[in-house]
Amino acid sequence: MKAPPDAVSVATTRKFVAVLLWARAASNAAPRTGTPVRMVRISGSDPFTVCALIAVFPHPAITRFLPIPWAPGRGHDRGMDDLARFLDGWAPAPLVTTARIDPWPGAAFAAVLDQPPPGDELPPMWHGFHLLDHPAQAELGDDGHPAHGRFLPPLPDRRRMFAGGRLEVRTPLRVGDLVTRRSTLVSAVPKSGRSGAMVLVTQRHEFTVDGALVQVEEQDFAYRSQPAGTARALAPAAAGEPPAGPWRLDLTPDAPLLFRFSALTHNTHRIHYDHPYVTGVEGYPGLVVHGPLLALLLLELPRRFAPDRRVTAFSYRLRQPVFAGAAVVASGAPEELGAGEAGRSPAVTGAVTLTDAGARPPVVRRASPGTMDG
């Protein structure tokens, strides 16, 4: 006579089958396009079920919810292959924005730098105070950034770092111009950096006035998948000095200055103004100075020390963060610019191309758009 099945074995088998069915459904709904999947945590008291689930369904969208630190795709150990899976099928459409250049934002930023207003001609990259996004409060995520956006990659526990960019200026923007910006995704590439695996996203912005292409900007952003409370893997800043050259200026970006810059750029990322958040959740040692602010500081050098020359191209790279209260030195010459804390290697480096001295070309609006390498 066959013995009756053990009640525990029957219960375990039923649970195992249920978990596999749940996992298959969740795997089919994996967030390939950024749509979150609502899942239920599995109890760690049944290692057989957990191990079987990992073996059969190793997709990061599944394993990141398991209660063990070594599950594939869990926590800050996600590799480039894991990040690539989340990007599969992500292809955002272009975005077109139009706005008129108002004198107030430029004058307000000049006041932040204790400088006079710039006049009718907008300095390079000061268009960042115009054509701003205004998401609804309900659309913001826990970090202050929009939870979803046209060019935000669909990564879980997404953390953003500004990495650098390039700008080409055919004609400067002027107060009163009606500017149209067409933004597109250039690339989204998983990479391995000093702080681990990340996705490098490059956006391209084409600015037109009266149908003529006047400026092209590309911006690079590095995104990591990092759970809340994970310490940042920050490499210690190497000793060094800012680039030698005839130009130099000093700035101490304290908390009020960072708050004003955040307000001018409508940047609600909490790493710039919320000290408990930036230290306890994102793992930084203090408030982070905005990457675009450091880039603008480089552009202040030719603006102040070569006012008779016009910037036609600018490239820059963010190499390490700077924190509120640090004494920042910006210095150099057109072919080598840098800014960062005194006594340390530059946090941002860059270079500008200028017109010849005394040869500031007049502003000319072309009748039809052209193409520009960027």
mmCIF file of C-alpha atoms in Angstrom:
data_model
loop_
_atom_site.group_PDB
_atom_site.id
_atom_site.type_symbol
_atom_site.label_atom_id
_atom_site.label_comp_id
_atom_site.label_asym_id
_atom_site.label_seq_id
_atom_site.Cartn_x
_atom_site.Cartn_y
_atom_site.Cartn_z
ATOM 1 C CA MET A 1 0.000 0.000 0.000
ATOM 2 C CA LYS A 2 1.436 3.376 -1.074
ATOM 3 C CA ALA A 3 2.074 5.793 1.780
ATOM 4 C CA PRO A 4 0.018 9.030 1.739
ATOM 5 C CA PRO A 5 1.992 12.078 0.597
ATOM 6 C CA ASP A 6 3.570 14.104 3.317
ATOM 7 C CA ALA A 7 1.530 17.238 4.013
ATOM 8 C CA VAL A 8 4.655 19.415 4.138
ATOM 9 C CA SER A 9 5.850 18.069 0.775
ATOM 10 C CA VAL A 10 2.461 18.773 -0.811
ATOM 11 C CA ALA A 11 2.440 22.317 0.575
ATOM 12 C CA THR A 12 5.993 22.941 -0.608
ATOM 13 C CA THR A 13 5.199 21.598 -4.080
ATOM 14 C CA ARG A 14 2.108 23.765 -4.365
ATOM 15 C CA LYS A 15 4.051 26.788 -3.235
ATOM 16 C CA PHE A 16 6.861 26.054 -5.701
ATOM 17 C CA VAL A 17 4.398 25.776 -8.601
ATOM 18 C CA ALA A 18 2.655 28.990 -7.537
ATOM 19 C CA VAL A 19 5.956 30.844 -7.304
ATOM 20 C CA LEU A 20 7.012 29.667 -10.767
ATOM 21 C CA LEU A 21 3.700 30.787 -12.251
ATOM 22 C CA TRP A 22 4.081 34.158 -10.518
ATOM 23 C CA ALA A 23 7.653 34.464 -11.735
ATOM 24 C CA ARG A 24 6.738 33.655 -15.328
ATOM 25 C CA ALA A 25 4.016 36.300 -15.315
ATOM 26 C CA ALA A 26 6.357 38.850 -13.732
ATOM 27 C CA SER A 27 9.154 38.003 -16.163
ATOM 28 C CA ASN A 28 6.830 38.568 -19.116
ATOM 29 C CA ALA A 29 5.983 41.965 -17.610
ATOM 30 C CA ALA A 30 9.604 42.902 -16.926
ATOM 31 C CA PRO A 31 10.080 46.686 -17.041
ATOM 32 C CA ARG A 32 11.725 46.888 -20.450
ATOM 33 C CA THR A 33 10.089 50.223 -21.204
ATOM 34 C CA GLY A 34 10.227 51.700 -17.732
ATOM 35 C CA THR A 35 6.831 50.437 -16.546
ATOM 36 C CA PRO A 36 7.182 49.276 -12.944
ATOM 37 C CA VAL A 37 6.020 45.769 -12.036
ATOM 38 C CA ARG A 38 4.353 45.399 -8.661
ATOM 39 C CA MET A 39 5.765 42.318 -6.940
ATOM 40 C CA VAL A 40 5.528 40.611 -3.564
ATOM 41 C CA ARG A 41 8.629 39.764 -1.570
ATOM 42 C CA ILE A 42 9.332 36.075 -1.013
ATOM 43 C CA SER A 43 10.043 34.865 2.473
ATOM 44 C CA GLY A 44 13.665 33.927 3.088
ATOM 45 C CA SER A 45 12.551 30.975 5.201
ATOM 46 C CA ASP A 46 12.273 28.716 2.137
ATOM 47 C CA PRO A 47 15.725 28.618 0.475
ATOM 48 C CA PHE A 48 14.655 25.786 -1.859
ATOM 49 C CA THR A 49 12.002 27.982 -3.448
ATOM 50 C CA VAL A 50 14.329 30.997 -3.670
ATOM 51 C CA CYS A 51 17.158 29.031 -5.304
ATOM 52 C CA ALA A 52 14.785 27.347 -7.742
ATOM 53 C CA LEU A 53 13.336 30.712 -8.710
ATOM 54 C CA ILE A 54 16.799 32.168 -9.389
ATOM 55 C CA ALA A 55 17.809 29.125 -11.421
ATOM 56 C CA VAL A 56 14.709 29.204 -13.627
ATOM 57 C CA PHE A 57 14.107 32.953 -13.840
ATOM 58 C CA PRO A 58 17.386 34.914 -13.390
ATOM 59 C CA HIS A 59 15.992 38.128 -14.902
ATOM 60 C CA PRO A 60 17.024 41.172 -12.770
ATOM 61 C CA ALA A 61 13.419 42.367 -12.727
ATOM 62 C CA ILE A 62 12.666 39.216 -10.690
ATOM 63 C CA THR A 63 15.780 38.651 -8.629
ATOM 64 C CA ARG A 64 16.115 42.223 -7.364
ATOM 65 C CA PHE A 65 13.050 41.551 -5.183
ATOM 66 C CA LEU A 66 14.489 38.429 -3.545
ATOM 67 C CA PRO A 67 15.628 38.699 0.097
ATOM 68 C CA ILE A 68 19.264 37.697 -0.540
ATOM 69 C CA PRO A 69 22.165 40.001 -1.377
ATOM 70 C CA TRP A 70 23.740 37.780 -4.042
ATOM 71 C CA ALA A 71 20.713 37.453 -6.343
ATOM 72 C CA PRO A 72 21.620 38.465 -9.924
ATOM 73 C CA GLY A 73 20.842 42.093 -10.657
ATOM 74 C CA ARG A 74 20.302 43.006 -6.995
ATOM 75 C CA GLY A 75 21.522 46.232 -5.430
ATOM 76 C CA HIS A 76 24.574 48.171 -6.542
ATOM 77 C CA ASP A 77 26.199 45.026 -7.952
ATOM 78 C CA ARG A 78 24.174 45.180 -11.170
ATOM 79 C CA GLY A 79 26.544 44.770 -14.089
ATOM 80 C CA MET A 80 26.460 46.156 -17.584
ATOM 81 C CA ASP A 81 24.492 43.165 -18.885
ATOM 82 C CA ASP A 82 21.796 43.752 -16.267
ATOM 83 C CA LEU A 83 21.536 47.441 -17.177
ATOM 84 C CA ALA A 84 21.433 46.613 -20.878
ATOM 85 C CA ARG A 85 18.334 44.441 -20.297
ATOM 86 C CA PHE A 86 16.449 47.383 -18.838
ATOM 87 C CA LEU A 87 17.351 49.513 -21.875
ATOM 88 C CA ASP A 88 16.066 46.950 -24.351
ATOM 89 C CA GLY A 89 13.463 48.630 -26.552
ATOM 90 C CA TRP A 90 13.936 52.116 -25.039
ATOM 91 C CA ALA A 91 13.826 54.639 -27.903
ATOM 92 C CA PRO A 92 12.288 57.974 -26.833
ATOM 93 C CA ALA A 93 10.899 60.239 -29.536
ATOM 94 C CA PRO A 94 12.279 63.757 -30.113
ATOM 95 C CA LEU A 95 10.947 66.590 -27.974
ATOM 96 C CA VAL A 96 10.376 70.125 -29.276
ATOM 97 C CA THR A 97 10.171 73.109 -26.917
ATOM 98 C CA THR A 98 9.686 76.784 -27.782
ATOM 99 C CA ALA A 99 10.183 79.838 -25.559
ATOM 100 C CA ARG A 100 11.096 83.490 -25.825
ATOM 101 C CA ILE A 101 14.335 84.697 -24.228
ATOM 102 C CA ASP A 102 13.397 86.922 -21.298
ATOM 103 C CA PRO A 103 16.000 89.236 -19.689
ATOM 104 C CA TRP A 104 15.142 88.301 -16.083
ATOM 105 C CA PRO A 105 16.801 84.836 -15.784
ATOM 106 C CA GLY A 106 20.139 86.102 -17.114
ATOM 107 C CA ALA A 107 20.111 89.074 -14.801
ATOM 108 C CA ALA A 108 19.225 86.800 -11.875
ATOM 109 C CA PHE A 109 22.142 84.430 -12.552
ATOM 110 C CA ALA A 110 24.518 87.350 -12.959
ATOM 111 C CA ALA A 111 23.441 88.487 -9.491
ATOM 112 C CA VAL A 112 24.278 85.025 -8.115
ATOM 113 C CA LEU A 113 27.829 85.583 -9.414
ATOM 114 C CA ASP A 114 27.904 89.196 -8.152
ATOM 115 C CA GLN A 115 28.180 90.403 -11.743
ATOM 116 C CA PRO A 116 26.218 93.001 -13.731
ATOM 117 C CA PRO A 117 23.508 91.793 -16.150
ATOM 118 C CA PRO A 118 24.940 90.576 -19.458
ATOM 119 C CA GLY A 119 22.935 92.815 -21.773
ATOM 120 C CA ASP A 120 20.956 91.696 -24.809
ATOM 121 C CA GLU A 121 23.373 88.979 -25.946
ATOM 122 C CA LEU A 122 23.032 85.777 -23.956
ATOM 123 C CA PRO A 123 26.403 84.334 -22.840
ATOM 124 C CA PRO A 124 27.131 80.764 -23.956
ATOM 125 C CA MET A 125 25.155 78.088 -22.071
ATOM 126 C CA TRP A 126 22.991 80.653 -20.335
ATOM 127 C CA HIS A 127 20.121 79.232 -22.369
ATOM 128 C CA GLY A 128 20.017 76.698 -19.498
ATOM 129 C CA PHE A 129 17.927 79.247 -17.577
ATOM 130 C CA HIS A 130 15.313 79.210 -20.337
ATOM 131 C CA LEU A 131 13.200 76.492 -22.028
ATOM 132 C CA LEU A 132 12.856 74.744 -18.667
ATOM 133 C CA ASP A 133 10.757 71.707 -17.849
ATOM 134 C CA HIS A 134 7.951 72.245 -15.316
ATOM 135 C CA PRO A 135 6.706 68.833 -14.159
ATOM 136 C CA ALA A 136 3.775 68.628 -11.804
ATOM 137 C CA GLN A 137 4.615 68.035 -8.151
ATOM 138 C CA ALA A 138 2.920 64.630 -8.294
ATOM 139 C CA GLU A 139 5.315 63.597 -11.081
ATOM 140 C CA LEU A 140 8.452 63.926 -8.931
ATOM 141 C CA GLY A 141 10.243 60.876 -7.582
ATOM 142 C CA ASP A 142 11.792 60.405 -4.157
ATOM 143 C CA ASP A 143 15.028 62.076 -5.308
ATOM 144 C CA GLY A 144 13.221 65.212 -6.465
ATOM 145 C CA HIS A 145 13.716 64.437 -10.148
ATOM 146 C CA PRO A 146 10.706 63.497 -12.275
ATOM 147 C CA ALA A 147 10.019 59.808 -11.725
ATOM 148 C CA HIS A 148 9.516 59.378 -15.465
ATOM 149 C CA GLY A 149 10.690 61.499 -18.359
ATOM 150 C CA ARG A 150 11.274 61.428 -22.091
ATOM 151 C CA PHE A 151 15.034 60.952 -21.784
ATOM 152 C CA LEU A 152 15.280 59.285 -18.368
ATOM 153 C CA PRO A 153 16.408 55.664 -18.840
ATOM 154 C CA PRO A 154 14.074 53.015 -17.345
ATOM 155 C CA LEU A 155 16.435 51.817 -14.609
ATOM 156 C CA PRO A 156 15.333 50.763 -11.114
ATOM 157 C CA ASP A 157 16.742 52.830 -8.214
ATOM 158 C CA ARG A 158 17.968 55.352 -10.771
ATOM 159 C CA ARG A 159 20.650 57.873 -9.692
ATOM 160 C CA ARG A 160 21.815 60.611 -12.042
ATOM 161 C CA MET A 161 25.209 62.273 -12.438
ATOM 162 C CA PHE A 162 25.990 65.036 -14.920
ATOM 163 C CA ALA A 163 29.055 63.946 -16.891
ATOM 164 C CA GLY A 164 29.871 66.684 -19.406
ATOM 165 C CA GLY A 165 28.966 68.093 -22.768
ATOM 166 C CA ARG A 166 29.790 70.043 -25.874
ATOM 167 C CA LEU A 167 28.439 73.290 -27.296
ATOM 168 C CA GLU A 168 28.836 74.825 -30.748
ATOM 169 C CA VAL A 169 27.768 78.421 -31.227
ATOM 170 C CA ARG A 170 27.081 79.674 -34.717
ATOM 171 C CA THR A 171 25.166 82.709 -33.541
ATOM 172 C CA PRO A 172 24.546 83.857 -29.963
ATOM 173 C CA LEU A 173 21.023 83.970 -28.611
ATOM 174 C CA ARG A 174 19.610 87.371 -27.767
ATOM 175 C CA VAL A 175 16.941 88.717 -25.464
ATOM 176 C CA GLY A 176 13.639 88.709 -27.322
ATOM 177 C CA ASP A 177 14.495 85.752 -29.572
ATOM 178 C CA LEU A 178 11.792 83.123 -30.000
ATOM 179 C CA VAL A 179 13.871 79.947 -29.675
ATOM 180 C CA THR A 180 12.866 76.433 -30.655
ATOM 181 C CA ARG A 181 14.835 73.556 -29.154
ATOM 182 C CA ARG A 182 14.648 70.077 -30.659
ATOM 183 C CA SER A 183 15.965 67.434 -28.250
ATOM 184 C CA THR A 184 16.858 63.889 -29.280
ATOM 185 C CA LEU A 185 18.526 60.851 -27.774
ATOM 186 C CA VAL A 186 21.941 60.231 -29.341
ATOM 187 C CA SER A 187 22.924 57.100 -27.419
ATOM 188 C CA ALA A 188 22.452 55.098 -24.222
ATOM 189 C CA VAL A 189 25.443 52.852 -23.600
ATOM 190 C CA PRO A 190 26.158 50.678 -20.528
ATOM 191 C CA LYS A 191 29.694 51.297 -19.306
ATOM 192 C CA SER A 192 31.927 50.399 -16.400
ATOM 193 C CA GLY A 193 33.404 53.304 -14.457
ATOM 194 C CA ARG A 194 35.271 53.906 -11.233
ATOM 195 C CA SER A 195 32.003 53.733 -9.289
ATOM 196 C CA GLY A 196 30.746 50.584 -11.052
ATOM 197 C CA ALA A 197 28.379 49.850 -13.922
ATOM 198 C CA MET A 198 26.410 52.767 -15.338
ATOM 199 C CA VAL A 199 24.523 53.895 -18.408
ATOM 200 C CA LEU A 200 25.960 56.876 -20.277
ATOM 201 C CA VAL A 201 23.131 58.793 -21.953
ATOM 202 C CA THR A 202 23.875 61.505 -24.521
ATOM 203 C CA GLN A 203 21.218 64.022 -25.529
ATOM 204 C CA ARG A 204 21.429 66.451 -28.430
ATOM 205 C CA HIS A 205 19.695 69.828 -28.483
ATOM 206 C CA GLU A 206 19.379 71.884 -31.659
ATOM 207 C CA PHE A 207 18.404 75.537 -31.215
ATOM 208 C CA THR A 208 16.788 77.455 -34.044
ATOM 209 C CA VAL A 209 15.658 81.071 -34.387
ATOM 210 C CA ASP A 210 13.500 82.124 -37.341
ATOM 211 C CA GLY A 211 14.141 78.740 -38.928
ATOM 212 C CA ALA A 212 17.928 79.035 -38.738
ATOM 213 C CA LEU A 213 20.088 76.645 -36.722
ATOM 214 C CA VAL A 214 22.085 78.841 -34.326
ATOM 215 C CA GLN A 215 23.490 76.476 -31.665
ATOM 216 C CA VAL A 216 23.920 72.767 -30.989
ATOM 217 C CA GLU A 217 24.504 71.282 -27.562
ATOM 218 C CA GLU A 218 25.179 67.720 -26.467
ATOM 219 C CA GLN A 219 24.918 66.684 -22.831
ATOM 220 C CA ASP A 220 26.208 63.495 -21.222
ATOM 221 C CA PHE A 221 24.540 61.965 -18.155
ATOM 222 C CA ALA A 222 25.669 58.921 -16.200
ATOM 223 C CA TYR A 223 22.925 56.851 -14.565
ATOM 224 C CA ARG A 224 23.468 54.181 -11.943
ATOM 225 C CA SER A 225 21.081 51.683 -10.405
ATOM 226 C CA GLN A 226 21.753 52.261 -6.708
ATOM 227 C CA PRO A 227 19.374 51.385 -3.857
ATOM 228 C CA ALA A 228 18.697 54.040 -1.226
ATOM 229 C CA GLY A 229 21.260 54.261 1.542
ATOM 230 C CA THR A 230 24.123 52.758 -0.466
ATOM 231 C CA ALA A 231 27.374 54.657 0.048
ATOM 232 C CA ARG A 232 28.852 56.223 -3.074
ATOM 233 C CA ALA A 233 32.039 54.641 -4.375
ATOM 234 C CA LEU A 234 33.881 57.950 -4.600
ATOM 235 C CA ALA A 235 37.554 57.872 -5.457
ATOM 236 C CA PRO A 236 39.595 60.215 -3.236
ATOM 237 C CA ALA A 237 40.459 63.446 -4.988
ATOM 238 C CA ALA A 238 44.077 63.457 -6.095
ATOM 239 C CA ALA A 239 46.352 66.265 -5.067
ATOM 240 C CA GLY A 240 46.940 68.825 -7.773
ATOM 241 C CA GLU A 241 46.536 72.395 -8.851
ATOM 242 C CA PRO A 242 44.203 74.162 -11.287
ATOM 243 C CA PRO A 243 45.591 74.721 -14.795
ATOM 244 C CA ALA A 244 48.165 77.457 -15.139
ATOM 245 C CA GLY A 245 47.190 80.384 -17.283
ATOM 246 C CA PRO A 246 46.398 84.082 -17.338
ATOM 247 C CA TRP A 247 42.787 83.674 -16.208
ATOM 248 C CA ARG A 248 41.654 82.946 -12.666
ATOM 249 C CA LEU A 249 38.585 83.504 -10.521
ATOM 250 C CA ASP A 250 37.404 82.186 -7.156
ATOM 251 C CA LEU A 251 33.985 81.142 -5.935
ATOM 252 C CA THR A 252 32.715 79.484 -2.755
ATOM 253 C CA PRO A 253 29.409 77.805 -3.622
ATOM 254 C CA ASP A 254 27.636 77.617 -0.266
ATOM 255 C CA ALA A 255 24.167 76.234 0.410
ATOM 256 C CA PRO A 256 22.281 79.500 -0.389
ATOM 257 C CA LEU A 257 24.091 79.788 -3.721
ATOM 258 C CA LEU A 258 23.214 76.189 -4.628
ATOM 259 C CA PHE A 259 19.607 76.839 -3.663
ATOM 260 C CA ARG A 260 19.442 79.912 -5.910
ATOM 261 C CA PHE A 261 20.967 78.016 -8.839
ATOM 262 C CA SER A 262 18.494 75.160 -8.343
ATOM 263 C CA ALA A 263 15.640 77.665 -8.382
ATOM 264 C CA LEU A 264 16.895 79.381 -11.557
ATOM 265 C CA THR A 265 17.201 76.075 -13.410
ATOM 266 C CA HIS A 266 14.038 74.568 -11.889
ATOM 267 C CA ASN A 267 16.229 71.706 -10.686
ATOM 268 C CA THR A 268 14.519 69.856 -7.847
ATOM 269 C CA HIS A 269 17.199 67.190 -7.411
ATOM 270 C CA ARG A 270 17.551 66.926 -3.627
ATOM 271 C CA ILE A 271 21.322 66.346 -3.677
ATOM 272 C CA HIS A 272 21.741 70.108 -4.094
ATOM 273 C CA TYR A 273 19.691 71.384 -1.137
ATOM 274 C CA ASP A 274 18.584 68.515 1.164
ATOM 275 C CA HIS A 275 21.508 67.559 3.424
ATOM 276 C CA PRO A 276 19.818 64.638 5.266
ATOM 277 C CA TYR A 277 18.772 63.169 1.928
ATOM 278 C CA VAL A 278 22.080 63.564 0.101
ATOM 279 C CA THR A 279 24.067 62.019 2.964
ATOM 280 C CA GLY A 280 21.607 59.391 4.179
ATOM 281 C CA VAL A 281 20.076 58.211 0.890
ATOM 282 C CA GLU A 282 22.520 58.961 -1.926
ATOM 283 C CA GLY A 283 25.647 58.443 0.148
ATOM 284 C CA TYR A 284 27.446 61.734 -0.562
ATOM 285 C CA PRO A 285 29.353 63.509 2.221
ATOM 286 C CA GLY A 286 27.563 66.819 1.625
ATOM 287 C CA LEU A 287 25.481 68.961 -0.727
ATOM 288 C CA VAL A 288 26.660 68.519 -4.315
ATOM 289 C CA VAL A 289 27.593 71.519 -6.454
ATOM 290 C CA HIS A 290 25.708 71.439 -9.766
ATOM 291 C CA GLY A 291 27.735 70.173 -12.704
ATOM 292 C CA PRO A 292 26.346 72.862 -15.047
ATOM 293 C CA LEU A 293 27.359 75.523 -12.514
ATOM 294 C CA LEU A 294 30.965 74.308 -12.672
ATOM 295 C CA ALA A 295 30.820 74.337 -16.475
ATOM 296 C CA LEU A 296 29.431 77.872 -16.451
ATOM 297 C CA LEU A 297 32.267 78.870 -14.127
ATOM 298 C CA LEU A 298 34.733 77.785 -16.822
ATOM 299 C CA LEU A 299 32.897 79.952 -19.347
ATOM 300 C CA GLU A 300 33.108 82.919 -16.980
ATOM 301 C CA LEU A 301 36.863 82.983 -17.623
ATOM 302 C CA PRO A 302 36.729 84.093 -21.270
ATOM 303 C CA ARG A 303 33.630 86.198 -20.607
ATOM 304 C CA ARG A 304 35.438 88.256 -17.984
ATOM 305 C CA PHE A 305 39.010 88.193 -19.229
ATOM 306 C CA ALA A 306 38.506 88.215 -23.026
ATOM 307 C CA PRO A 307 35.336 90.283 -23.488
ATOM 308 C CA ASP A 308 36.324 91.270 -27.039
ATOM 309 C CA ARG A 309 36.314 87.622 -28.191
ATOM 310 C CA ARG A 310 33.296 85.393 -28.723
ATOM 311 C CA VAL A 311 33.047 81.713 -27.790
ATOM 312 C CA THR A 312 32.290 79.557 -30.848
ATOM 313 C CA ALA A 313 32.805 76.118 -29.272
ATOM 314 C CA PHE A 314 33.088 74.692 -25.775
ATOM 315 C CA SER A 315 33.679 71.169 -24.486
ATOM 316 C CA TYR A 316 33.911 70.043 -20.874
ATOM 317 C CA ARG A 317 34.008 66.960 -18.697
ATOM 318 C CA LEU A 318 33.002 66.483 -15.058
ATOM 319 C CA ARG A 319 35.601 64.316 -13.324
ATOM 320 C CA GLN A 320 34.595 64.341 -9.656
ATOM 321 C CA PRO A 321 32.001 66.073 -7.472
ATOM 322 C CA VAL A 322 32.504 69.269 -5.500
ATOM 323 C CA PHE A 323 30.622 69.833 -2.262
ATOM 324 C CA ALA A 324 29.056 72.937 -0.750
ATOM 325 C CA GLY A 325 31.417 75.212 1.135
ATOM 326 C CA ALA A 326 34.534 74.265 -0.826
ATOM 327 C CA ALA A 327 36.671 77.117 -2.129
ATOM 328 C CA VAL A 328 36.579 76.606 -5.898
ATOM 329 C CA VAL A 329 39.270 77.988 -8.191
ATOM 330 C CA ALA A 330 38.696 78.306 -11.944
ATOM 331 C CA SER A 331 41.709 79.087 -14.082
ATOM 332 C CA GLY A 332 43.589 78.405 -17.281
ATOM 333 C CA ALA A 333 43.711 79.512 -20.897
ATOM 334 C CA PRO A 334 41.375 78.788 -23.855
ATOM 335 C CA GLU A 335 42.940 75.436 -24.705
ATOM 336 C CA GLU A 336 42.997 74.224 -21.086
ATOM 337 C CA LEU A 337 40.465 75.291 -18.478
ATOM 338 C CA GLY A 338 39.779 73.726 -15.109
ATOM 339 C CA ALA A 339 37.888 74.320 -11.882
ATOM 340 C CA GLY A 340 37.888 72.592 -8.530
ATOM 341 C CA GLU A 341 38.991 72.799 -4.944
ATOM 342 C CA ALA A 342 42.312 74.477 -4.311
ATOM 343 C CA GLY A 343 45.080 71.931 -3.834
ATOM 344 C CA ARG A 344 43.206 69.148 -5.637
ATOM 345 C CA SER A 345 42.958 68.002 -9.225
ATOM 346 C CA PRO A 346 40.229 69.824 -11.194
ATOM 347 C CA ALA A 347 36.658 68.614 -10.787
ATOM 348 C CA VAL A 348 35.811 69.860 -14.279
ATOM 349 C CA THR A 349 38.072 70.400 -17.259
ATOM 350 C CA GLY A 350 37.309 72.014 -20.588
ATOM 351 C CA ALA A 351 38.424 74.037 -23.566
ATOM 352 C CA VAL A 352 36.970 76.873 -25.626
ATOM 353 C CA THR A 353 37.412 78.089 -29.166
ATOM 354 C CA LEU A 354 37.301 81.875 -29.507
ATOM 355 C CA THR A 355 37.128 84.370 -32.325
ATOM 356 C CA ASP A 356 40.203 86.526 -32.898
ATOM 357 C CA ALA A 357 40.699 89.497 -30.610
ATOM 358 C CA GLY A 358 38.539 92.405 -31.623
ATOM 359 C CA ALA A 359 36.705 90.279 -34.182
ATOM 360 C CA ARG A 360 33.295 89.725 -32.661
ATOM 361 C CA PRO A 361 31.190 88.946 -35.750
ATOM 362 C CA PRO A 362 27.769 90.562 -36.026
ATOM 363 C CA VAL A 363 24.688 88.534 -35.236
ATOM 364 C CA VAL A 364 23.326 87.220 -38.527
ATOM 365 C CA ARG A 365 20.129 85.177 -38.805
ATOM 366 C CA ARG A 366 20.189 82.730 -41.716
ATOM 367 C CA ALA A 367 17.065 82.243 -43.754
ATOM 368 C CA SER A 368 17.172 78.437 -43.695
ATOM 369 C CA PRO A 369 18.520 75.821 -41.276
ATOM 370 C CA GLY A 370 21.747 74.002 -41.954
ATOM 371 C CA THR A 371 23.663 71.230 -40.276
ATOM 372 C CA MET A 372 26.253 71.463 -37.587
ATOM 373 C CA ASP A 373 28.641 68.860 -36.290
ATOM 374 C CA GLY A 374 28.180 68.303 -32.581
#
